[in-house]
Tab-separated table of C-alpha atoms in Angstrom:
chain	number	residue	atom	x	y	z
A	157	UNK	CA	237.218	68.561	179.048
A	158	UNK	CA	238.459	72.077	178.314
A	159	UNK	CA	236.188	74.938	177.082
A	160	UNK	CA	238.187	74.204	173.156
A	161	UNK	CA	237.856	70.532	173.076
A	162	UNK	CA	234.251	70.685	174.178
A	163	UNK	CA	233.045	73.047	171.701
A	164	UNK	CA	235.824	70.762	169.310
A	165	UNK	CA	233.893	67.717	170.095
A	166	UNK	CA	230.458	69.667	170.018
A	167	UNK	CA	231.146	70.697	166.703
A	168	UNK	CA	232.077	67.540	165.063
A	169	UNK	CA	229.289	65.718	166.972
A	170	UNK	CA	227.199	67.815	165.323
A	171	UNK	CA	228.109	68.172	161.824
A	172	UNK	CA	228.171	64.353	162.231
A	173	UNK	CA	225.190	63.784	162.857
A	174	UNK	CA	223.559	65.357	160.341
A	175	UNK	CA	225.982	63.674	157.607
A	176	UNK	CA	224.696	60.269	159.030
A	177	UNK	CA	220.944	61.224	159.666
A	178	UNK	CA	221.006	62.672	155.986
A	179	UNK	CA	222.369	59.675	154.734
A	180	UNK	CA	219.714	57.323	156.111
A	181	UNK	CA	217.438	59.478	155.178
A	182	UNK	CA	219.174	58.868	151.898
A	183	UNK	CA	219.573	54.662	152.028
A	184	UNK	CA	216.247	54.327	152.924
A	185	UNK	CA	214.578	56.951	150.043
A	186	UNK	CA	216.820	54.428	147.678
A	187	UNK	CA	214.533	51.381	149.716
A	188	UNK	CA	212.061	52.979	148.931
A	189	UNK	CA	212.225	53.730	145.344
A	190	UNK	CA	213.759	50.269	144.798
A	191	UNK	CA	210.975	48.373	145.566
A	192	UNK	CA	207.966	47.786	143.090
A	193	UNK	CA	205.496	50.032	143.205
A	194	UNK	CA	202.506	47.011	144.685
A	195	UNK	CA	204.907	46.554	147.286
A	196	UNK	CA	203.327	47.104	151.090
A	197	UNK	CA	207.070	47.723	152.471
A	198	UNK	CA	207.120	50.835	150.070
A	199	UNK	CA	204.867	53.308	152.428
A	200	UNK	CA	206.920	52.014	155.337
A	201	UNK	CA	210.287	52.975	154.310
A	202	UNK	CA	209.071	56.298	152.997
A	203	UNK	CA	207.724	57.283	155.994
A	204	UNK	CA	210.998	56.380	158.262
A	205	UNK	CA	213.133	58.090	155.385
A	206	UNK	CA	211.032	61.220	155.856
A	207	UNK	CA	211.990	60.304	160.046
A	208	UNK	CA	215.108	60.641	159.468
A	209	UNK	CA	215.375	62.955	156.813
A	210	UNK	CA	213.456	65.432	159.769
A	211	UNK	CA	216.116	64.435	162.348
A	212	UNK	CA	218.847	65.904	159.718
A	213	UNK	CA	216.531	69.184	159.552
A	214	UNK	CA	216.263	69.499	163.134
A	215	UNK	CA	220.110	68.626	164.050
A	216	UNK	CA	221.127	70.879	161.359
A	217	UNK	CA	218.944	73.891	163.260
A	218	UNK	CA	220.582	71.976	166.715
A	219	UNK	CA	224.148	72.776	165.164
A	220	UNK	CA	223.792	76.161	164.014
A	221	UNK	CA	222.577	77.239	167.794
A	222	UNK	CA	225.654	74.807	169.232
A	223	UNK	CA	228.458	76.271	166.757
A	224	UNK	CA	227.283	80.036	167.265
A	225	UNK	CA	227.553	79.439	170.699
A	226	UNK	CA	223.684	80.289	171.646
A	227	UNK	CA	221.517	78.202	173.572
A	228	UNK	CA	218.829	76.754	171.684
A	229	UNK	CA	215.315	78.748	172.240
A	230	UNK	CA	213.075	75.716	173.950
A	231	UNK	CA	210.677	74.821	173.073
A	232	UNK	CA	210.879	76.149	169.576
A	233	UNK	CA	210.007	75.180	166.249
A	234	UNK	CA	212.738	72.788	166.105
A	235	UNK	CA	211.068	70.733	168.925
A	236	UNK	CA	208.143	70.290	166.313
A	237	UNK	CA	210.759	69.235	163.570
A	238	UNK	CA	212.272	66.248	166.231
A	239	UNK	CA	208.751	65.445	167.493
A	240	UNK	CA	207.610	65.382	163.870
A	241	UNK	CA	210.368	62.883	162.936
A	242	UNK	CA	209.483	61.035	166.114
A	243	UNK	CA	206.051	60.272	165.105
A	244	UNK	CA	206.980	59.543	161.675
A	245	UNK	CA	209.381	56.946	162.623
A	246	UNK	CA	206.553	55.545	164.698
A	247	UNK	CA	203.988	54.840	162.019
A	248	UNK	CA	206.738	53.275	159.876
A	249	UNK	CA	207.141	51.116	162.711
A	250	UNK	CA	203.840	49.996	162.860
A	251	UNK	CA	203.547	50.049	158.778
A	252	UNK	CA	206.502	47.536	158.825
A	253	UNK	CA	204.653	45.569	161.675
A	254	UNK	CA	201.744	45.398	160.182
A	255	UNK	CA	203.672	44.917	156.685
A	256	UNK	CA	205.781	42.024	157.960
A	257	UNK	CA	203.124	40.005	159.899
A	258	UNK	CA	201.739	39.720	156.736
A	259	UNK	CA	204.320	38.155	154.920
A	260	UNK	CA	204.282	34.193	154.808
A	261	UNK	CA	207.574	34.057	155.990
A	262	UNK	CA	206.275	35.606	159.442
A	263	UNK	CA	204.142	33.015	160.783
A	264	UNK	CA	201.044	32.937	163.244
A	265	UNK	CA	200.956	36.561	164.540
A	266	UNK	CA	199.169	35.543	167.147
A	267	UNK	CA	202.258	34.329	169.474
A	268	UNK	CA	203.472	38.395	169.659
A	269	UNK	CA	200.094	39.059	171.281
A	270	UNK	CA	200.713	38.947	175.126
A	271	UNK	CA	204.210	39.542	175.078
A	272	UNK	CA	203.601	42.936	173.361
A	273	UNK	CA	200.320	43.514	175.948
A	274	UNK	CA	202.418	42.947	178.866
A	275	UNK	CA	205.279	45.481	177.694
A	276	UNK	CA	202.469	48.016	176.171
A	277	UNK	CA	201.229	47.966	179.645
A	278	UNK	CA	204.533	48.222	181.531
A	279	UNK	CA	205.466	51.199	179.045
A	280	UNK	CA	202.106	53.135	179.923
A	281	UNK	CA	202.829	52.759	183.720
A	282	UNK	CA	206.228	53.844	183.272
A	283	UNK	CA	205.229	56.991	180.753
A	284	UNK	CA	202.880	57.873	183.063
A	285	UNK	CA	205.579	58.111	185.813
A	286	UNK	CA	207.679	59.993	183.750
A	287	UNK	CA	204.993	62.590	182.586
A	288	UNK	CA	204.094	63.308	186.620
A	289	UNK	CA	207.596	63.859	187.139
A	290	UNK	CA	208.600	66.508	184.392
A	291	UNK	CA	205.059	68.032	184.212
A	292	UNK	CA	205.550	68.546	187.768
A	293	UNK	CA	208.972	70.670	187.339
A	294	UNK	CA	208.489	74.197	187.737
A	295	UNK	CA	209.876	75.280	184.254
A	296	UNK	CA	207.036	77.138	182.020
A	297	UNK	CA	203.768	75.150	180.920
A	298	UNK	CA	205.031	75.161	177.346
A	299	UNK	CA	208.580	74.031	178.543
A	300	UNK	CA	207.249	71.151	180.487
A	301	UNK	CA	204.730	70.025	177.926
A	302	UNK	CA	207.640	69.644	174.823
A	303	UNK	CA	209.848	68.558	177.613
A	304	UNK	CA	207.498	65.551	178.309
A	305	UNK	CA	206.242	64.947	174.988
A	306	UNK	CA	210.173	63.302	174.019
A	307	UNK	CA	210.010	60.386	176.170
A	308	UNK	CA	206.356	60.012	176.313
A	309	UNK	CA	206.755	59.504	171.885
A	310	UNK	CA	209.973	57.482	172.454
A	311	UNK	CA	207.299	55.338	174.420
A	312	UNK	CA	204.521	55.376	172.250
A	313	UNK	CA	206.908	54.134	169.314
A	314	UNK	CA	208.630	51.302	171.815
A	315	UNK	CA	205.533	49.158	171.611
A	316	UNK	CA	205.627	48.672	167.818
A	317	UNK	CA	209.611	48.850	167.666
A	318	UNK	CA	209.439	45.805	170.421
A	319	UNK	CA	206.609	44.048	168.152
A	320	UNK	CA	209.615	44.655	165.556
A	321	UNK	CA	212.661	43.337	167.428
A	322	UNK	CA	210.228	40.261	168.059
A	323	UNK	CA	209.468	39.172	164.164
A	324	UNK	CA	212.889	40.333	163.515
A	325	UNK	CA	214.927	38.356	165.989
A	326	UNK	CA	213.819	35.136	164.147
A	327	UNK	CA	216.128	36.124	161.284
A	328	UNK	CA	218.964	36.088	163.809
A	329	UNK	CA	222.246	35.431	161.255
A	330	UNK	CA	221.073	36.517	158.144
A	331	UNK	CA	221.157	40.025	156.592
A	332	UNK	CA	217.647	41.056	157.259
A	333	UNK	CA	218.483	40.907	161.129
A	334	UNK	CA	221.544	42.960	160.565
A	335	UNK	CA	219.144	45.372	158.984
A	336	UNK	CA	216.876	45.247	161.902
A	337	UNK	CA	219.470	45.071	164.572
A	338	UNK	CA	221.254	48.329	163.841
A	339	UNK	CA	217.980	50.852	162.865
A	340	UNK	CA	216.400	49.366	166.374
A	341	UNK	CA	219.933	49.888	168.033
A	342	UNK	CA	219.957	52.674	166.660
A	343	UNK	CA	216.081	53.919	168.240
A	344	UNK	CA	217.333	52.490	171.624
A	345	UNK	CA	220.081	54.654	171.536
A	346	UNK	CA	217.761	57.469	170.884
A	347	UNK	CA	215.901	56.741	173.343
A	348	UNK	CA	218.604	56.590	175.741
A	349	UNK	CA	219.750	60.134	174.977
A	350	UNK	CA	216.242	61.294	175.472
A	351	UNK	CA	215.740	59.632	179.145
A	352	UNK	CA	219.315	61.416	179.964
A	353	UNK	CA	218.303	64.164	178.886
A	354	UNK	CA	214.529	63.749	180.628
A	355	UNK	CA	216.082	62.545	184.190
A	356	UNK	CA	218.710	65.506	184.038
A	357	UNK	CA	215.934	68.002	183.156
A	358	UNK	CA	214.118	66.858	186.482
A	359	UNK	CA	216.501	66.759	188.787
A	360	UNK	CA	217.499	70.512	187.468
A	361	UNK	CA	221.325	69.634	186.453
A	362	UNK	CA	222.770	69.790	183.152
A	363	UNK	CA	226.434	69.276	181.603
A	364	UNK	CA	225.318	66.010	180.100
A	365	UNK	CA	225.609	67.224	176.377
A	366	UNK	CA	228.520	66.026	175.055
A	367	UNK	CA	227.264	62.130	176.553
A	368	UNK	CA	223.757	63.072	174.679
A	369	UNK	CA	225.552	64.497	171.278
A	370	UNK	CA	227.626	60.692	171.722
A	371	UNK	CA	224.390	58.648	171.868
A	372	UNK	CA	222.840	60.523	168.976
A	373	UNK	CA	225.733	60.689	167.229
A	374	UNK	CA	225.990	56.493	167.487
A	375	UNK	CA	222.143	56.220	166.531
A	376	UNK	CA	222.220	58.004	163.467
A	377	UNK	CA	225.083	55.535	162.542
A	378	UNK	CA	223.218	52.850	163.145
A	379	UNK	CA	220.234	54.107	161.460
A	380	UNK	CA	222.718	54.673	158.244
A	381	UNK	CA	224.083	51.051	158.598
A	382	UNK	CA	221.373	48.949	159.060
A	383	UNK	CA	219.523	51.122	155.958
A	384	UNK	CA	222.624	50.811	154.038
A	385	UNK	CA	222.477	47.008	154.234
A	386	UNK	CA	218.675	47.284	153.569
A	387	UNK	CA	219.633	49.425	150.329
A	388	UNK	CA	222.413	47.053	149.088
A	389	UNK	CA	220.159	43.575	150.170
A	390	UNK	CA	216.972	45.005	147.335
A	391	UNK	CA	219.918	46.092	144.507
A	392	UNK	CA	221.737	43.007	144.799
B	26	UNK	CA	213.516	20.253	149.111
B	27	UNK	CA	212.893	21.828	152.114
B	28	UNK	CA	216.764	21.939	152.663
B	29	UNK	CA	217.000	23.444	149.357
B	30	UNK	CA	215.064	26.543	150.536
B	31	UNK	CA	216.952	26.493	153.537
B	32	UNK	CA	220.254	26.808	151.501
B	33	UNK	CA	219.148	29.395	149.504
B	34	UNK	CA	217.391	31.199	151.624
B	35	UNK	CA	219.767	31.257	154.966
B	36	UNK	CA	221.740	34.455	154.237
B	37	UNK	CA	218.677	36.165	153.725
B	38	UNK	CA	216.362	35.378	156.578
B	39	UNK	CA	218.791	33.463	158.846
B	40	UNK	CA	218.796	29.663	159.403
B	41	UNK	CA	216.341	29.368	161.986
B	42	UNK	CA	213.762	31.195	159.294
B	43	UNK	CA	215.124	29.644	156.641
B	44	UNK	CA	215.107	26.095	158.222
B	45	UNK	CA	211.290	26.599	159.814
B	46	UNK	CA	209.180	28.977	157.305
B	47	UNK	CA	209.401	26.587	154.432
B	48	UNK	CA	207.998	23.607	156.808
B	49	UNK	CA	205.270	25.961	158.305
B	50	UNK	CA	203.997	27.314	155.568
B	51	UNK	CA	204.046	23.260	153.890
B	52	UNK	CA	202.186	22.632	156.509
B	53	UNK	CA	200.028	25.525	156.160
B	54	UNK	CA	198.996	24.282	152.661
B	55	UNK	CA	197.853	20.628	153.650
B	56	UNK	CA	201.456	19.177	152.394
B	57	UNK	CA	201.722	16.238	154.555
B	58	UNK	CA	204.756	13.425	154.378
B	59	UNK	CA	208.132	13.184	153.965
B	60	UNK	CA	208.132	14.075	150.063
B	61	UNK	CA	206.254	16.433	148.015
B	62	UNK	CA	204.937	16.269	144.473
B	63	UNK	CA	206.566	18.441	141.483
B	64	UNK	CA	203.367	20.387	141.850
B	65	UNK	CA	203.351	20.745	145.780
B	66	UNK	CA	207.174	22.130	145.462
B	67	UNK	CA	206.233	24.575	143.120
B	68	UNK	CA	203.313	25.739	145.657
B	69	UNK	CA	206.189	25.918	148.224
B	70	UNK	CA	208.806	27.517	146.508
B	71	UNK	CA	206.512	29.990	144.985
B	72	UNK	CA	205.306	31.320	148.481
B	73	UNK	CA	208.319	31.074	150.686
B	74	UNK	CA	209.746	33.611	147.663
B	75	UNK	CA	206.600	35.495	147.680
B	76	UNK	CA	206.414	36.273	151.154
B	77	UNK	CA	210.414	37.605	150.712
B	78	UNK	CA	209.266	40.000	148.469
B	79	UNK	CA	208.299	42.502	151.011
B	80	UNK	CA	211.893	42.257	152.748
B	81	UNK	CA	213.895	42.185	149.905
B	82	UNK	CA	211.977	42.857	146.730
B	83	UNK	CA	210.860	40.962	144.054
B	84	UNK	CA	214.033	41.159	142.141
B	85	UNK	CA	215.864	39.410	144.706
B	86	UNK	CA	212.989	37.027	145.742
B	87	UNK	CA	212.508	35.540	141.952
B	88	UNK	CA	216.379	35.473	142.340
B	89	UNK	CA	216.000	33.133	145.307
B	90	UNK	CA	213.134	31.732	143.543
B	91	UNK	CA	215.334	30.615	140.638
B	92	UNK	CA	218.182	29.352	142.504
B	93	UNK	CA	215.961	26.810	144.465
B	94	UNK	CA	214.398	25.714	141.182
B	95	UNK	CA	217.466	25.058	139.137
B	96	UNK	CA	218.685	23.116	142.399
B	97	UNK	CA	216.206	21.324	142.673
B	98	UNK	CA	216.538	20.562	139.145
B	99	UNK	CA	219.692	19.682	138.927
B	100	UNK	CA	218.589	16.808	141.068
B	101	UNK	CA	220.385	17.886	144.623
B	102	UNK	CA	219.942	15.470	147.451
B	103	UNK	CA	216.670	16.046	149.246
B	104	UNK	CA	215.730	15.111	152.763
Protein backbone atom coordinates (compact mmCIF):
# COMPACT_ATOMS: atom_id res chain seq x y z
CA UNK A 1 0.00 0.00 0.00
CA UNK A 2 1.13 3.55 -0.76
CA UNK A 3 1.80 6.21 1.95
CA UNK A 4 -2.08 7.93 0.56
CA UNK A 5 -4.06 4.81 0.55
CA UNK A 6 -2.72 3.77 3.92
CA UNK A 7 -3.46 6.83 5.74
CA UNK A 8 -6.94 6.59 3.18
CA UNK A 9 -7.71 3.29 4.66
CA UNK A 10 -6.43 4.40 8.23
CA UNK A 11 -8.75 7.07 8.20
CA UNK A 12 -11.89 5.40 7.25
CA UNK A 13 -10.99 2.42 9.50
CA UNK A 14 -11.09 4.68 12.02
CA UNK A 15 -13.93 6.92 11.74
CA UNK A 16 -15.61 3.50 11.24
CA UNK A 17 -15.12 2.20 14.01
CA UNK A 18 -16.26 4.53 16.18
CA UNK A 19 -19.68 4.91 14.09
CA UNK A 20 -20.16 1.10 14.79
CA UNK A 21 -18.78 0.95 18.46
CA UNK A 22 -21.13 4.06 19.14
CA UNK A 23 -23.89 2.39 17.72
CA UNK A 24 -23.73 -0.74 19.87
CA UNK A 25 -23.18 1.17 22.47
CA UNK A 26 -26.43 2.62 21.24
CA UNK A 27 -28.58 -0.93 20.43
CA UNK A 28 -27.70 -2.23 23.51
CA UNK A 29 -28.59 1.18 25.88
CA UNK A 30 -32.13 0.63 23.82
CA UNK A 31 -31.81 -3.36 25.44
CA UNK A 32 -31.41 -2.03 28.15
CA UNK A 33 -34.05 0.46 28.65
CA UNK A 34 -36.48 -1.93 26.90
CA UNK A 35 -36.58 -4.39 29.32
CA UNK A 36 -38.71 -4.13 32.63
CA UNK A 37 -37.21 -2.71 35.25
CA UNK A 38 -37.29 -6.51 37.65
CA UNK A 39 -35.55 -7.82 34.82
CA UNK A 40 -31.90 -9.56 35.80
CA UNK A 41 -30.74 -9.11 31.96
CA UNK A 42 -31.13 -5.25 32.60
CA UNK A 43 -27.63 -4.75 34.67
CA UNK A 44 -26.04 -6.98 32.05
CA UNK A 45 -26.71 -5.08 29.00
CA UNK A 46 -25.95 -1.81 30.73
CA UNK A 47 -22.78 -2.73 31.66
CA UNK A 48 -21.63 -4.10 27.98
CA UNK A 49 -23.35 -0.83 26.53
CA UNK A 50 -21.11 1.22 28.81
CA UNK A 51 -18.15 -1.53 27.10
CA UNK A 52 -18.74 -0.43 24.16
CA UNK A 53 -19.78 2.93 24.56
CA UNK A 54 -15.80 3.19 26.20
CA UNK A 55 -14.39 1.48 23.06
CA UNK A 56 -16.08 4.52 20.96
CA UNK A 57 -14.28 6.98 23.58
CA UNK A 58 -11.06 5.37 23.28
CA UNK A 59 -11.10 4.82 19.27
CA UNK A 60 -12.27 8.26 18.93
CA UNK A 61 -8.88 9.47 21.05
CA UNK A 62 -7.12 6.37 18.69
CA UNK A 63 -8.33 8.43 15.52
CA UNK A 64 -7.48 11.81 16.39
CA UNK A 65 -3.61 10.59 17.06
CA UNK A 66 -3.95 8.33 13.57
CA UNK A 67 -5.52 11.29 11.37
CA UNK A 68 -3.00 14.01 12.80
CA UNK A 69 -0.44 11.81 11.91
CA UNK A 70 1.15 11.39 15.64
CA UNK A 71 1.87 8.28 17.24
CA UNK A 72 -0.24 7.57 20.05
CA UNK A 73 1.59 8.38 23.60
CA UNK A 74 1.64 4.57 25.23
CA UNK A 75 0.64 3.86 27.64
CA UNK A 76 -1.63 6.80 28.15
CA UNK A 77 -4.87 7.53 29.46
CA UNK A 78 -6.50 6.04 26.57
CA UNK A 79 -5.06 2.59 27.55
CA UNK A 80 -7.23 3.05 30.80
CA UNK A 81 -10.34 4.00 28.58
CA UNK A 82 -9.81 0.38 26.37
CA UNK A 83 -8.85 -1.53 29.55
CA UNK A 84 -11.84 0.07 31.25
CA UNK A 85 -14.20 -1.10 28.46
CA UNK A 86 -12.41 -4.43 28.63
CA UNK A 87 -13.36 -5.13 32.09
CA UNK A 88 -16.72 -3.84 31.67
CA UNK A 89 -17.51 -6.11 28.91
CA UNK A 90 -16.24 -8.83 31.21
CA UNK A 91 -18.65 -8.49 34.10
CA UNK A 92 -21.53 -8.26 31.60
CA UNK A 93 -20.31 -11.46 30.53
CA UNK A 94 -20.48 -13.03 33.64
CA UNK A 95 -23.87 -10.96 34.60
CA UNK A 96 -25.43 -12.60 31.45
CA UNK A 97 -23.89 -16.03 32.61
CA UNK A 98 -24.98 -15.90 35.69
CA UNK A 99 -28.36 -14.20 34.33
CA UNK A 100 -29.00 -16.93 31.77
CA UNK A 101 -28.19 -20.07 33.86
CA UNK A 102 -30.89 -18.94 35.72
CA UNK A 103 -33.48 -18.90 33.33
CA UNK A 104 -35.66 -22.19 33.00
CA UNK A 105 -35.03 -22.35 29.56
CA UNK A 106 -31.18 -23.02 30.42
CA UNK A 107 -31.23 -26.25 32.05
CA UNK A 108 -28.91 -28.09 34.67
CA UNK A 109 -25.90 -25.71 34.90
CA UNK A 110 -24.07 -28.20 36.12
CA UNK A 111 -23.03 -29.89 32.59
CA UNK A 112 -20.83 -26.35 31.76
CA UNK A 113 -18.81 -27.18 34.87
CA UNK A 114 -15.68 -29.13 33.62
CA UNK A 115 -15.72 -28.02 30.26
CA UNK A 116 -15.32 -24.38 31.46
CA UNK A 117 -12.54 -25.76 34.31
CA UNK A 118 -10.56 -27.38 31.72
CA UNK A 119 -10.47 -24.16 29.35
CA UNK A 120 -10.16 -21.72 32.60
CA UNK A 121 -7.14 -23.74 33.24
CA UNK A 122 -5.71 -23.93 29.71
CA UNK A 123 -6.32 -19.99 29.50
CA UNK A 124 -4.26 -19.37 32.84
CA UNK A 125 -1.32 -21.50 31.47
CA UNK A 126 -1.43 -19.79 28.31
CA UNK A 127 -1.80 -16.02 30.01
CA UNK A 128 0.83 -16.84 32.02
CA UNK A 129 3.03 -17.59 28.94
CA UNK A 130 2.09 -14.60 27.40
CA UNK A 131 2.72 -12.27 30.48
CA UNK A 132 6.59 -13.87 30.76
CA UNK A 133 7.01 -13.08 27.29
CA UNK A 134 6.00 -9.27 27.02
CA UNK A 135 6.96 -8.49 30.67
CA UNK A 136 10.20 -9.79 29.65
CA UNK A 137 10.65 -7.20 26.57
CA UNK A 138 12.89 -4.51 27.32
CA UNK A 139 10.40 -1.59 26.63
CA UNK A 140 9.74 0.64 29.97
CA UNK A 141 8.06 -1.03 33.16
CA UNK A 142 4.93 1.02 32.51
CA UNK A 143 5.03 0.05 28.72
CA UNK A 144 5.27 -3.59 29.43
CA UNK A 145 2.74 -3.66 32.22
CA UNK A 146 -0.34 -1.91 29.84
CA UNK A 147 1.24 -3.88 27.10
CA UNK A 148 0.45 -7.17 29.01
CA UNK A 149 -2.56 -6.19 30.73
CA UNK A 150 -4.60 -6.43 26.87
CA UNK A 151 -4.31 -10.01 26.39
CA UNK A 152 -4.06 -11.02 29.92
CA UNK A 153 -8.10 -9.12 30.21
CA UNK A 154 -8.98 -10.57 26.76
CA UNK A 155 -8.21 -13.83 28.86
CA UNK A 156 -9.77 -13.16 31.94
CA UNK A 157 -13.12 -12.31 29.96
CA UNK A 158 -12.66 -15.69 27.59
CA UNK A 159 -13.68 -17.91 30.46
CA UNK A 160 -17.15 -16.38 30.94
CA UNK A 161 -17.54 -15.48 27.07
CA UNK A 162 -16.81 -19.48 26.49
CA UNK A 163 -19.40 -20.28 29.47
CA UNK A 164 -21.54 -17.94 27.01
CA UNK A 165 -20.93 -19.49 23.59
CA UNK A 166 -21.80 -22.82 25.57
CA UNK A 167 -25.60 -21.88 26.86
CA UNK A 168 -25.84 -20.00 23.72
CA UNK A 169 -24.98 -22.58 21.12
CA UNK A 170 -28.13 -24.55 22.20
CA UNK A 171 -30.24 -21.86 20.50
CA UNK A 172 -28.38 -22.71 17.29
CA UNK A 173 -31.18 -21.41 14.43
CA UNK A 174 -33.13 -19.10 16.20
CA UNK A 175 -32.59 -15.34 16.71
CA UNK A 176 -31.17 -15.40 20.14
CA UNK A 177 -28.05 -17.35 18.67
CA UNK A 178 -27.72 -14.82 15.96
CA UNK A 179 -27.57 -12.38 18.81
CA UNK A 180 -24.97 -14.36 20.54
CA UNK A 181 -23.04 -15.43 17.54
CA UNK A 182 -22.09 -12.01 16.22
CA UNK A 183 -21.29 -9.93 19.84
CA UNK A 184 -18.97 -13.24 20.67
CA UNK A 185 -17.61 -13.05 16.98
CA UNK A 186 -17.30 -10.00 17.45
CA UNK A 187 -14.96 -10.40 21.11
CA UNK A 188 -12.97 -13.12 19.19
CA UNK A 189 -12.15 -10.79 16.72
CA UNK A 190 -11.01 -8.47 19.37
CA UNK A 191 -9.15 -10.65 20.72
CA UNK A 192 -7.44 -11.55 17.66
CA UNK A 193 -6.32 -7.98 17.00
CA UNK A 194 -4.98 -7.84 20.48
CA UNK A 195 -2.71 -11.20 20.21
CA UNK A 196 -1.39 -9.51 16.73
CA UNK A 197 -0.76 -6.81 18.17
CA UNK A 198 0.83 -8.68 21.55
CA UNK A 199 3.06 -11.26 19.32
CA UNK A 200 4.26 -8.24 17.05
CA UNK A 201 5.08 -6.15 20.16
CA UNK A 202 7.45 -9.11 21.29
CA UNK A 203 9.13 -9.97 18.56
CA UNK A 204 9.91 -5.97 18.16
CA UNK A 205 8.24 -5.54 14.49
CA UNK A 206 5.41 -3.49 13.63
CA UNK A 207 3.50 -2.51 10.24
CA UNK A 208 0.61 -4.69 11.26
CA UNK A 209 -1.92 -1.72 11.71
CA UNK A 210 -3.93 -1.57 8.95
CA UNK A 211 -4.61 -5.83 9.56
CA UNK A 212 -5.38 -4.67 13.40
CA UNK A 213 -7.66 -1.43 12.34
CA UNK A 214 -9.48 -4.52 9.86
CA UNK A 215 -10.15 -6.86 12.82
CA UNK A 216 -11.46 -4.07 15.00
CA UNK A 217 -13.11 -2.55 12.46
CA UNK A 218 -15.13 -6.18 11.76
CA UNK A 219 -15.74 -6.57 15.67
CA UNK A 220 -17.39 -3.49 16.27
CA UNK A 221 -19.73 -4.62 13.37
CA UNK A 222 -20.47 -7.51 14.84
CA UNK A 223 -20.96 -6.09 18.17
CA UNK A 224 -23.60 -3.56 16.32
CA UNK A 225 -25.34 -6.56 14.57
CA UNK A 226 -25.81 -9.03 16.95
CA UNK A 227 -27.12 -5.92 19.49
CA UNK A 228 -29.18 -4.69 16.73
CA UNK A 229 -31.01 -8.02 16.47
CA UNK A 230 -31.09 -8.09 20.34
CA UNK A 231 -32.78 -4.47 20.14
CA UNK A 232 -35.33 -5.37 17.39
CA UNK A 233 -36.05 -9.24 19.09
CA UNK A 234 -37.40 -7.12 22.82
CA UNK A 235 -39.48 -4.27 20.50
CA UNK A 236 -41.03 -6.71 18.37
CA UNK B 1 -48.66 -29.49 23.53
CA UNK B 2 -45.24 -29.80 23.80
CA UNK B 3 -45.06 -29.33 19.92
CA UNK B 4 -47.08 -26.34 20.38
CA UNK B 5 -44.28 -24.65 22.38
CA UNK B 6 -41.94 -25.90 20.03
CA UNK B 7 -43.79 -24.04 17.16
CA UNK B 8 -44.01 -21.03 18.82
CA UNK B 9 -41.11 -20.88 20.37
CA UNK B 10 -38.47 -22.14 17.49
CA UNK B 11 -37.57 -18.74 15.99
CA UNK B 12 -36.83 -17.55 19.24
CA UNK B 13 -34.63 -20.06 20.97
CA UNK B 14 -33.94 -22.42 18.03
CA UNK B 15 -35.48 -25.91 17.56
CA UNK B 16 -33.23 -27.89 19.52
CA UNK B 17 -34.31 -25.41 22.67
CA UNK B 18 -37.49 -25.14 21.62
CA UNK B 19 -38.03 -28.94 21.04
CA UNK B 20 -36.08 -29.97 24.57
CA UNK B 21 -36.75 -27.04 27.28
CA UNK B 22 -40.46 -27.55 27.31
CA UNK B 23 -39.90 -31.51 28.01
CA UNK B 24 -37.15 -30.75 30.67
CA UNK B 25 -38.63 -28.43 32.50
CA UNK B 26 -42.19 -30.98 32.33
CA UNK B 27 -40.14 -33.16 33.67
CA UNK B 28 -38.72 -30.91 36.12
CA UNK B 29 -42.24 -30.35 37.59
CA UNK B 30 -43.23 -34.12 38.20
CA UNK B 31 -45.38 -34.10 34.73
CA UNK B 32 -45.13 -37.64 33.83
CA UNK B 33 -47.04 -39.41 30.61
CA UNK B 34 -47.81 -38.84 27.34
CA UNK B 35 -50.64 -36.10 28.06
CA UNK B 36 -50.96 -33.38 30.47
CA UNK B 37 -53.92 -31.93 32.33
CA UNK B 38 -55.44 -28.30 31.44
CA UNK B 39 -53.81 -27.39 34.70
CA UNK B 40 -50.31 -29.09 34.11
CA UNK B 41 -50.19 -27.12 30.54
CA UNK B 42 -50.79 -24.02 32.08
CA UNK B 43 -47.77 -24.82 34.65
CA UNK B 44 -45.77 -25.49 31.42
CA UNK B 45 -46.60 -22.83 29.28
CA UNK B 46 -46.38 -20.35 32.03
CA UNK B 47 -42.62 -21.21 32.76
CA UNK B 48 -41.15 -22.04 29.42
CA UNK B 49 -42.50 -18.12 28.76
CA UNK B 50 -41.20 -17.07 32.03
CA UNK B 51 -37.84 -18.21 31.71
CA UNK B 52 -37.87 -16.19 27.99
CA UNK B 53 -38.40 -13.22 29.72
CA UNK B 54 -34.84 -12.57 30.49
CA UNK B 55 -33.83 -13.05 26.65
CA UNK B 56 -36.45 -11.33 25.15
CA UNK B 57 -38.60 -9.47 27.62
CA UNK B 58 -41.76 -9.89 28.97
CA UNK B 59 -43.56 -8.21 26.19
CA UNK B 60 -42.48 -10.69 23.80
CA UNK B 61 -42.60 -13.71 26.22
CA UNK B 62 -46.55 -13.11 27.17
CA UNK B 63 -46.60 -12.72 23.30
CA UNK B 64 -45.30 -16.27 22.96
CA UNK B 65 -47.27 -17.03 25.93
CA UNK B 66 -50.51 -16.12 24.14
CA UNK B 67 -49.86 -17.66 20.92
CA UNK B 68 -49.34 -21.18 22.53
CA UNK B 69 -52.55 -20.69 24.50
CA UNK B 70 -54.90 -19.69 21.76
CA UNK B 71 -53.28 -22.78 19.84
CA UNK B 72 -53.78 -24.85 22.05
CA UNK B 73 -57.19 -23.64 22.23
CA UNK B 74 -58.12 -23.74 19.09
CA UNK B 75 -57.73 -27.45 19.54
CA UNK B 76 -54.32 -28.04 17.30
CA UNK B 77 -53.17 -31.60 17.04
CA UNK B 78 -51.05 -32.58 20.01
CA UNK B 79 -48.49 -35.32 20.26
Amino acid sequence: MTESTTYAFMAFANGTQVVLAALAAWSTALVHRRLDPDNAARTPWLLISAGFAAFAAGESGDAYYELVGRNRPFPSALDAVFLGAYVLIGLAFVSFVRTYLRSELAGDAGRHRSPTLAFGTALALAGAVIVTLLLADDAPLAARVVGAAYPVLDLVALVPAFLLMRITLEFRGGALWRVWASILAGFGLILAADFVFAYFTVRGTDGQDALMEALYLLAYAAFWRGSRIQAGLISS
Amino acid sequence: MIELIRISLAPIVGETMAASSPVALARKLGFEGPHLTPSQASTLIERVCLGLVVFVGRQRATFAQREIEEALAKGRPQP
